[in-house]
JSON list of C-alpha atoms and ligand atoms in Angstrom, two decimals:
[
{"chain": "A", "resi": 1, "resn": "MET", "atom": "CA", "xyz": [-63.92, 114.53, 141.38]},
{"chain": "A", "resi": 2, "resn": "THR", "atom": "CA", "xyz": [-65.82, 112.54, 138.77]},
{"chain": "A", "resi": 3, "resn": "GLU", "atom": "CA", "xyz": [-65.82, 109.48, 141.02]},
{"chain": "A", "resi": 4, "resn": "ARG", "atom": "CA", "xyz": [-67.20, 111.46, 143.95]},
{"chain": "A", "resi": 5, "resn": "LYS", "atom": "CA", "xyz": [-69.96, 112.81, 141.73]},
{"chain": "A", "resi": 6, "resn": "THR", "atom": "CA", "xyz": [-70.67, 109.35, 140.40]},
{"chain": "A", "resi": 7, "resn": "ALA", "atom": "CA", "xyz": [-71.19, 108.22, 143.99]},
{"chain": "A", "resi": 8, "resn": "ALA", "atom": "CA", "xyz": [-74.05, 110.76, 144.15]},
{"chain": "A", "resi": 9, "resn": "ARG", "atom": "CA", "xyz": [-76.56, 108.38, 142.56]},
{"chain": "A", "resi": 10, "resn": "VAL", "atom": "CA", "xyz": [-76.44, 109.39, 138.94]},
{"chain": "A", "resi": 11, "resn": "VAL", "atom": "CA", "xyz": [-78.84, 108.16, 136.28]},
{"chain": "A", "resi": 12, "resn": "VAL", "atom": "CA", "xyz": [-77.39, 108.64, 132.83]},
{"chain": "A", "resi": 13, "resn": "ALA", "atom": "CA", "xyz": [-79.46, 108.79, 129.69]},
{"chain": "A", "resi": 14, "resn": "GLY", "atom": "CA", "xyz": [-78.67, 108.97, 126.01]},
{"chain": "A", "resi": 15, "resn": "ALA", "atom": "CA", "xyz": [-79.79, 111.38, 123.34]},
{"chain": "A", "resi": 16, "resn": "VAL", "atom": "CA", "xyz": [-79.48, 109.03, 120.38]},
{"chain": "A", "resi": 17, "resn": "TYR", "atom": "CA", "xyz": [-80.03, 111.04, 117.21]},
{"chain": "A", "resi": 18, "resn": "GLY", "atom": "CA", "xyz": [-79.88, 110.57, 113.51]},
{"chain": "A", "resi": 19, "resn": "GLY", "atom": "CA", "xyz": [-81.46, 111.89, 110.41]},
{"chain": "A", "resi": 20, "resn": "GLY", "atom": "CA", "xyz": [-82.74, 114.90, 112.36]},
{"chain": "A", "resi": 21, "resn": "ARG", "atom": "CA", "xyz": [-84.59, 112.68, 114.83]},
{"chain": "A", "resi": 22, "resn": "LEU", "atom": "CA", "xyz": [-84.17, 111.81, 118.46]},
{"chain": "A", "resi": 23, "resn": "LEU", "atom": "CA", "xyz": [-84.84, 108.35, 119.91]},
{"chain": "A", "resi": 24, "resn": "ALA", "atom": "CA", "xyz": [-87.57, 108.21, 122.57]},
{"chain": "A", "resi": 25, "resn": "ALA", "atom": "CA", "xyz": [-88.37, 105.06, 124.54]},
{"chain": "A", "resi": 26, "resn": "ARG", "atom": "CA", "xyz": [-91.65, 104.20, 126.28]},
{"chain": "A", "resi": 27, "resn": "ARG", "atom": "CA", "xyz": [-91.28, 102.65, 129.75]},
{"chain": "A", "resi": 28, "resn": "SER", "atom": "CA", "xyz": [-93.09, 99.44, 130.54]},
{"chain": "A", "resi": 29, "resn": "ALA", "atom": "CA", "xyz": [-92.11, 99.43, 134.22]},
{"chain": "A", "resi": 30, "resn": "PRO", "atom": "CA", "xyz": [-92.45, 100.29, 137.05]},
{"chain": "A", "resi": 31, "resn": "PRO", "atom": "CA", "xyz": [-96.23, 100.74, 136.92]},
{"chain": "A", "resi": 32, "resn": "GLU", "atom": "CA", "xyz": [-96.10, 104.42, 137.93]},
{"chain": "A", "resi": 33, "resn": "LEU", "atom": "CA", "xyz": [-93.83, 105.24, 135.00]},
{"chain": "A", "resi": 34, "resn": "ALA", "atom": "CA", "xyz": [-95.26, 102.80, 132.45]},
{"chain": "A", "resi": 35, "resn": "GLY", "atom": "CA", "xyz": [-96.53, 104.49, 129.30]},
{"chain": "A", "resi": 36, "resn": "ARG", "atom": "CA", "xyz": [-94.38, 107.59, 129.75]},
{"chain": "A", "resi": 37, "resn": "TRP", "atom": "CA", "xyz": [-91.47, 108.31, 127.43]},
{"chain": "A", "resi": 38, "resn": "GLU", "atom": "CA", "xyz": [-87.82, 108.84, 128.34]},
{"chain": "A", "resi": 39, "resn": "LEU", "atom": "CA", "xyz": [-84.34, 109.16, 126.93]},
{"chain": "A", "resi": 40, "resn": "PRO", "atom": "CA", "xyz": [-83.11, 105.58, 127.49]},
{"chain": "A", "resi": 41, "resn": "GLY", "atom": "CA", "xyz": [-80.46, 104.93, 130.16]},
{"chain": "A", "resi": 42, "resn": "GLY", "atom": "CA", "xyz": [-80.10, 103.83, 133.74]},
{"chain": "A", "resi": 43, "resn": "LYS", "atom": "CA", "xyz": [-78.20, 104.02, 136.98]},
{"chain": "A", "resi": 44, "resn": "VAL", "atom": "CA", "xyz": [-74.45, 104.42, 137.09]},
{"chain": "A", "resi": 45, "resn": "GLU", "atom": "CA", "xyz": [-73.01, 101.62, 139.25]},
{"chain": "A", "resi": 46, "resn": "PRO", "atom": "CA", "xyz": [-70.54, 102.31, 142.01]},
{"chain": "A", "resi": 47, "resn": "GLY", "atom": "CA", "xyz": [-67.07, 102.92, 140.52]},
{"chain": "A", "resi": 48, "resn": "GLU", "atom": "CA", "xyz": [-68.43, 102.96, 136.99]},
{"chain": "A", "resi": 49, "resn": "ARG", "atom": "CA", "xyz": [-67.76, 105.83, 134.61]},
{"chain": "A", "resi": 50, "resn": "GLU", "atom": "CA", "xyz": [-70.88, 107.66, 133.47]},
{"chain": "A", "resi": 51, "resn": "GLU", "atom": "CA", "xyz": [-70.05, 107.08, 129.81]},
{"chain": "A", "resi": 52, "resn": "ASP", "atom": "CA", "xyz": [-69.46, 103.36, 130.42]},
{"chain": "A", "resi": 53, "resn": "ALA", "atom": "CA", "xyz": [-72.80, 103.05, 132.21]},
{"chain": "A", "resi": 54, "resn": "LEU", "atom": "CA", "xyz": [-74.54, 104.69, 129.32]},
{"chain": "A", "resi": 55, "resn": "VAL", "atom": "CA", "xyz": [-72.97, 102.40, 126.73]},
{"chain": "A", "resi": 56, "resn": "ARG", "atom": "CA", "xyz": [-73.85, 99.37, 128.93]},
{"chain": "A", "resi": 57, "resn": "GLU", "atom": "CA", "xyz": [-77.45, 100.47, 129.50]},
{"chain": "A", "resi": 58, "resn": "LEU", "atom": "CA", "xyz": [-78.10, 101.19, 125.79]},
{"chain": "A", "resi": 59, "resn": "ARG", "atom": "CA", "xyz": [-76.65, 97.80, 124.89]},
{"chain": "A", "resi": 60, "resn": "GLU", "atom": "CA", "xyz": [-78.78, 95.98, 127.47]},
{"chain": "A", "resi": 61, "resn": "GLU", "atom": "CA", "xyz": [-81.99, 97.86, 126.88]},
{"chain": "A", "resi": 62, "resn": "LEU", "atom": "CA", "xyz": [-81.93, 98.47, 123.13]},
{"chain": "A", "resi": 63, "resn": "GLY", "atom": "CA", "xyz": [-79.29, 96.11, 121.71]},
{"chain": "A", "resi": 64, "resn": "ILE", "atom": "CA", "xyz": [-77.28, 98.92, 120.19]},
{"chain": "A", "resi": 65, "resn": "GLU", "atom": "CA", "xyz": [-73.62, 99.87, 120.28]},
{"chain": "A", "resi": 66, "resn": "THR", "atom": "CA", "xyz": [-73.03, 103.55, 120.88]},
{"chain": "A", "resi": 67, "resn": "VAL", "atom": "CA", "xyz": [-70.30, 106.07, 121.50]},
{"chain": "A", "resi": 68, "resn": "PRO", "atom": "CA", "xyz": [-70.95, 108.95, 123.90]},
{"chain": "A", "resi": 69, "resn": "VAL", "atom": "CA", "xyz": [-70.20, 112.25, 122.17]},
{"chain": "A", "resi": 70, "resn": "ALA", "atom": "CA", "xyz": [-70.87, 115.11, 124.57]},
{"chain": "A", "resi": 71, "resn": "ARG", "atom": "CA", "xyz": [-72.36, 115.67, 127.98]},
{"chain": "A", "resi": 72, "resn": "VAL", "atom": "CA", "xyz": [-75.47, 117.86, 127.69]},
{"chain": "A", "resi": 73, "resn": "PRO", "atom": "CA", "xyz": [-75.05, 120.79, 130.08]},
{"chain": "A", "resi": 74, "resn": "GLY", "atom": "CA", "xyz": [-77.23, 120.46, 133.13]},
{"chain": "A", "resi": 75, "resn": "ALA", "atom": "CA", "xyz": [-78.46, 117.87, 135.64]},
{"chain": "A", "resi": 76, "resn": "TRP", "atom": "CA", "xyz": [-82.05, 117.26, 136.60]},
{"chain": "A", "resi": 77, "resn": "PRO", "atom": "CA", "xyz": [-83.34, 116.01, 139.95]},
{"chain": "A", "resi": 78, "resn": "LEU", "atom": "CA", "xyz": [-84.99, 112.61, 140.16]},
{"chain": "A", "resi": 79, "resn": "PRO", "atom": "CA", "xyz": [-86.88, 110.84, 142.97]},
{"chain": "A", "resi": 80, "resn": "ARG", "atom": "CA", "xyz": [-84.90, 109.21, 145.80]},
{"chain": "A", "resi": 81, "resn": "GLY", "atom": "CA", "xyz": [-81.88, 111.52, 145.59]},
{"chain": "A", "resi": 82, "resn": "HIS", "atom": "CA", "xyz": [-80.88, 110.56, 142.09]},
{"chain": "A", "resi": 83, "resn": "GLU", "atom": "CA", "xyz": [-80.05, 113.01, 139.35]},
{"chain": "A", "resi": 84, "resn": "LEU", "atom": "CA", "xyz": [-80.44, 112.71, 135.62]},
{"chain": "A", "resi": 85, "resn": "ARG", "atom": "CA", "xyz": [-77.51, 113.50, 133.33]},
{"chain": "A", "resi": 86, "resn": "VAL", "atom": "CA", "xyz": [-77.64, 113.20, 129.55]},
{"chain": "A", "resi": 87, "resn": "TRP", "atom": "CA", "xyz": [-75.08, 112.61, 126.86]},
{"chain": "A", "resi": 88, "resn": "THR", "atom": "CA", "xyz": [-75.51, 112.87, 123.12]},
{"chain": "A", "resi": 89, "resn": "VAL", "atom": "CA", "xyz": [-74.49, 109.54, 121.65]},
{"chain": "A", "resi": 90, "resn": "ARG", "atom": "CA", "xyz": [-73.63, 108.24, 118.20]},
{"chain": "A", "resi": 91, "resn": "LEU", "atom": "CA", "xyz": [-75.27, 105.02, 117.11]},
{"chain": "A", "resi": 92, "resn": "VAL", "atom": "CA", "xyz": [-72.44, 102.81, 115.85]},
{"chain": "A", "resi": 93, "resn": "SER", "atom": "CA", "xyz": [-74.30, 99.56, 115.14]},
{"chain": "A", "resi": 94, "resn": "GLY", "atom": "CA", "xyz": [-77.57, 97.81, 115.65]},
{"chain": "A", "resi": 95, "resn": "GLU", "atom": "CA", "xyz": [-81.19, 98.69, 115.20]},
{"chain": "A", "resi": 96, "resn": "PRO", "atom": "CA", "xyz": [-82.72, 99.80, 118.50]},
{"chain": "A", "resi": 97, "resn": "ARG", "atom": "CA", "xyz": [-85.29, 97.34, 119.85]},
{"chain": "A", "resi": 98, "resn": "PRO", "atom": "CA", "xyz": [-87.11, 97.48, 123.20]},
{"chain": "A", "resi": 99, "resn": "LEU", "atom": "CA", "xyz": [-85.39, 94.50, 124.91]},
{"chain": "A", "resi": 100, "resn": "GLN", "atom": "CA", "xyz": [-86.13, 95.42, 128.54]},
{"chain": "A", "resi": 101, "resn": "ASP", "atom": "CA", "xyz": [-87.88, 98.24, 130.48]},
{"chain": "A", "resi": 102, "resn": "HIS", "atom": "CA", "xyz": [-89.54, 99.55, 127.31]},
{"chain": "A", "resi": 103, "resn": "ASP", "atom": "CA", "xyz": [-92.44, 98.49, 125.08]},
{"chain": "A", "resi": 104, "resn": "ALA", "atom": "CA", "xyz": [-92.13, 101.03, 122.26]},
{"chain": "A", "resi": 105, "resn": "LEU", "atom": "CA", "xyz": [-89.56, 103.22, 120.60]},
{"chain": "A", "resi": 106, "resn": "ARG", "atom": "CA", "xyz": [-90.04, 106.32, 118.43]},
{"chain": "A", "resi": 107, "resn": "TRP", "atom": "CA", "xyz": [-87.70, 108.48, 116.36]},
{"chain": "A", "resi": 108, "resn": "VAL", "atom": "CA", "xyz": [-89.14, 111.93, 116.94]},
{"chain": "A", "resi": 109, "resn": "THR", "atom": "CA", "xyz": [-88.56, 115.23, 115.18]},
{"chain": "A", "resi": 110, "resn": "ALA", "atom": "CA", "xyz": [-87.58, 118.26, 117.24]},
{"chain": "A", "resi": 111, "resn": "SER", "atom": "CA", "xyz": [-91.11, 119.62, 117.12]},
{"chain": "A", "resi": 112, "resn": "GLU", "atom": "CA", "xyz": [-92.58, 116.33, 118.33]},
{"chain": "A", "resi": 113, "resn": "ALA", "atom": "CA", "xyz": [-89.94, 116.11, 121.04]},
{"chain": "A", "resi": 114, "resn": "ALA", "atom": "CA", "xyz": [-90.23, 119.72, 122.19]},
{"chain": "A", "resi": 115, "resn": "PRO", "atom": "CA", "xyz": [-91.58, 119.52, 125.72]},
{"chain": "A", "resi": 116, "resn": "ASP", "atom": "CA", "xyz": [-93.48, 122.73, 125.39]},
{"chain": "A", "resi": 117, "resn": "GLY", "atom": "CA", "xyz": [-95.01, 121.88, 122.08]},
{"chain": "A", "resi": 118, "resn": "GLN", "atom": "CA", "xyz": [-93.17, 124.52, 120.10]},
{"chain": "A", "resi": 119, "resn": "GLY", "atom": "CA", "xyz": [-94.21, 124.26, 116.48]},
{"chain": "A", "resi": 120, "resn": "PRO", "atom": "CA", "xyz": [-96.80, 121.97, 115.05]},
{"chain": "A", "resi": 121, "resn": "ALA", "atom": "CA", "xyz": [-96.67, 118.65, 116.82]},
{"chain": "A", "resi": 122, "resn": "PRO", "atom": "CA", "xyz": [-99.56, 116.36, 115.89]},
{"chain": "A", "resi": 123, "resn": "ASP", "atom": "CA", "xyz": [-98.28, 113.62, 118.18]},
{"chain": "A", "resi": 124, "resn": "PRO", "atom": "CA", "xyz": [-96.18, 115.13, 120.97]},
{"chain": "A", "resi": 125, "resn": "VAL", "atom": "CA", "xyz": [-94.20, 112.93, 123.32]},
{"chain": "A", "resi": 126, "resn": "ASP", "atom": "CA", "xyz": [-95.41, 112.45, 126.88]},
{"chain": "A", "resi": 127, "resn": "TRP", "atom": "CA", "xyz": [-91.97, 112.61, 128.53]},
{"chain": "A", "resi": 128, "resn": "LEU", "atom": "CA", "xyz": [-91.22, 111.74, 132.19]},
{"chain": "A", "resi": 129, "resn": "GLU", "atom": "CA", "xyz": [-90.92, 114.88, 134.29]},
{"chain": "A", "resi": 130, "resn": "ALA", "atom": "CA", "xyz": [-87.12, 115.06, 134.47]},
{"chain": "A", "resi": 131, "resn": "ASP", "atom": "CA", "xyz": [-86.85, 114.33, 130.77]},
{"chain": "A", "resi": 132, "resn": "ARG", "atom": "CA", "xyz": [-88.76, 117.49, 129.83]},
{"chain": "A", "resi": 133, "resn": "PRO", "atom": "CA", "xyz": [-86.04, 119.98, 130.72]},
{"chain": "A", "resi": 134, "resn": "ALA", "atom": "CA", "xyz": [-83.40, 117.43, 129.68]},
{"chain": "A", "resi": 135, "resn": "VAL", "atom": "CA", "xyz": [-84.88, 117.15, 126.19]},
{"chain": "A", "resi": 136, "resn": "ARG", "atom": "CA", "xyz": [-85.08, 120.92, 125.99]},
{"chain": "A", "resi": 137, "resn": "ALA", "atom": "CA", "xyz": [-81.36, 121.08, 126.74]},
{"chain": "A", "resi": 138, "resn": "VAL", "atom": "CA", "xyz": [-80.66, 118.38, 124.13]},
{"chain": "A", "resi": 139, "resn": "LEU", "atom": "CA", "xyz": [-82.59, 120.25, 121.48]},
{"chain": "A", "resi": 140, "resn": "ALA", "atom": "CA", "xyz": [-80.76, 123.49, 122.37]},
{"chain": "A", "resi": 141, "resn": "LEU", "atom": "CA", "xyz": [-77.44, 121.66, 121.97]},
{"chain": "A", "resi": 142, "resn": "LEU", "atom": "CA", "xyz": [-78.28, 119.86, 118.74]},
{"chain": "A", "resi": 143, "resn": "GLY", "atom": "CA", "xyz": [-80.05, 122.80, 117.20]},
{"chain": "A", "resi": 144, "resn": "PRO", "atom": "CA", "xyz": [-83.30, 122.63, 115.27]},
{"chain": "A", "resi": 145, "resn": "ALA", "atom": "CA", "xyz": [-83.47, 119.43, 113.25]},
{"chain": "B", "resi": 1, "resn": "CDP", "atom": "O1", "xyz": [-82.23, 100.43, 134.58]},
{"chain": "B", "resi": 1, "resn": "CDP", "atom": "P1", "xyz": [-81.89, 100.98, 135.95]},
{"chain": "B", "resi": 1, "resn": "CDP", "atom": "O2", "xyz": [-82.60, 100.35, 137.08]},
{"chain": "B", "resi": 1, "resn": "CDP", "atom": "O3", "xyz": [-80.41, 101.15, 136.15]},
{"chain": "B", "resi": 1, "resn": "CDP", "atom": "O4", "xyz": [-82.45, 102.49, 135.93]},
{"chain": "B", "resi": 1, "resn": "CDP", "atom": "P2", "xyz": [-83.84, 103.01, 135.41]},
{"chain": "B", "resi": 1, "resn": "CDP", "atom": "O5", "xyz": [-84.97, 102.30, 136.04]},
{"chain": "B", "resi": 1, "resn": "CDP", "atom": "O6", "xyz": [-83.84, 103.07, 133.89]},
{"chain": "B", "resi": 1, "resn": "CDP", "atom": "O7", "xyz": [-83.81, 104.50, 135.89]},
{"chain": "B", "resi": 1, "resn": "CDP", "atom": "C1", "xyz": [-83.85, 104.81, 137.26]},
{"chain": "B", "resi": 1, "resn": "CDP", "atom": "C2", "xyz": [-84.89, 105.90, 137.51]},
{"chain": "B", "resi": 1, "resn": "CDP", "atom": "O8", "xyz": [-84.46, 107.08, 136.86]},
{"chain": "B", "resi": 1, "resn": "CDP", "atom": "C3", "xyz": [-86.25, 105.61, 136.92]},
{"chain": "B", "resi": 1, "resn": "CDP", "atom": "O9", "xyz": [-87.07, 104.99, 137.86]},
{"chain": "B", "resi": 1, "resn": "CDP", "atom": "C4", "xyz": [-86.78, 106.96, 136.57]},
{"chain": "B", "resi": 1, "resn": "CDP", "atom": "O10", "xyz": [-87.43, 107.51, 137.72]},
{"chain": "B", "resi": 1, "resn": "CDP", "atom": "C5", "xyz": [-85.56, 107.79, 136.30]},
{"chain": "B", "resi": 1, "resn": "CDP", "atom": "N1", "xyz": [-85.29, 108.10, 134.89]},
{"chain": "B", "resi": 1, "resn": "CDP", "atom": "C6", "xyz": [-85.89, 109.23, 134.31]},
{"chain": "B", "resi": 1, "resn": "CDP", "atom": "O11", "xyz": [-86.68, 109.91, 135.00]},
{"chain": "B", "resi": 1, "resn": "CDP", "atom": "N2", "xyz": [-85.59, 109.57, 133.02]},
{"chain": "B", "resi": 1, "resn": "CDP", "atom": "C7", "xyz": [-84.72, 108.85, 132.30]},
{"chain": "B", "resi": 1, "resn": "CDP", "atom": "N3", "xyz": [-84.46, 109.24, 131.06]},
{"chain": "B", "resi": 1, "resn": "CDP", "atom": "C8", "xyz": [-84.11, 107.69, 132.86]},
{"chain": "B", "resi": 1, "resn": "CDP", "atom": "C9", "xyz": [-84.42, 107.35, 134.17]}
]
């Protein structure tokens, strides 16, 4: 079952959280996505488990070691037949740095992260389209920070 679903072009992203904040990453590529923010992650490779792909992507992109905690309910459509799935993850070691694909990182509060700008958000995050509902689901799962 899981393997068949994995074959359906899954992009997996991580909700890395700590101290009441969520990690947001600003894409530097491709040009049409550059400058927009996302939950960091990437494509699941054929035969790879979703959780393993997430750990690998976060290691490659941010230099951190993480442990997936829980799959966030839901899946969000992406261009080219991909779908976005999100896991909450625990940061085990390392300080996140934008090593590839990103040029900035931000630890955001729930009100800054809230895609619909609930609450006072002086500097809201300009999320990629699919990440907006995904972040909403993450915040619902984690509860108000
Ligand atoms: O790094 P990799 O090539 O495996 O994947 P990626 O470029 O990070 O993600 C593939 C595509 O998924 C991106 O081009 C985005 O369209 C989308 N994506 C997204 O919308 N939101 C995310 N949090 C992660 C990826």
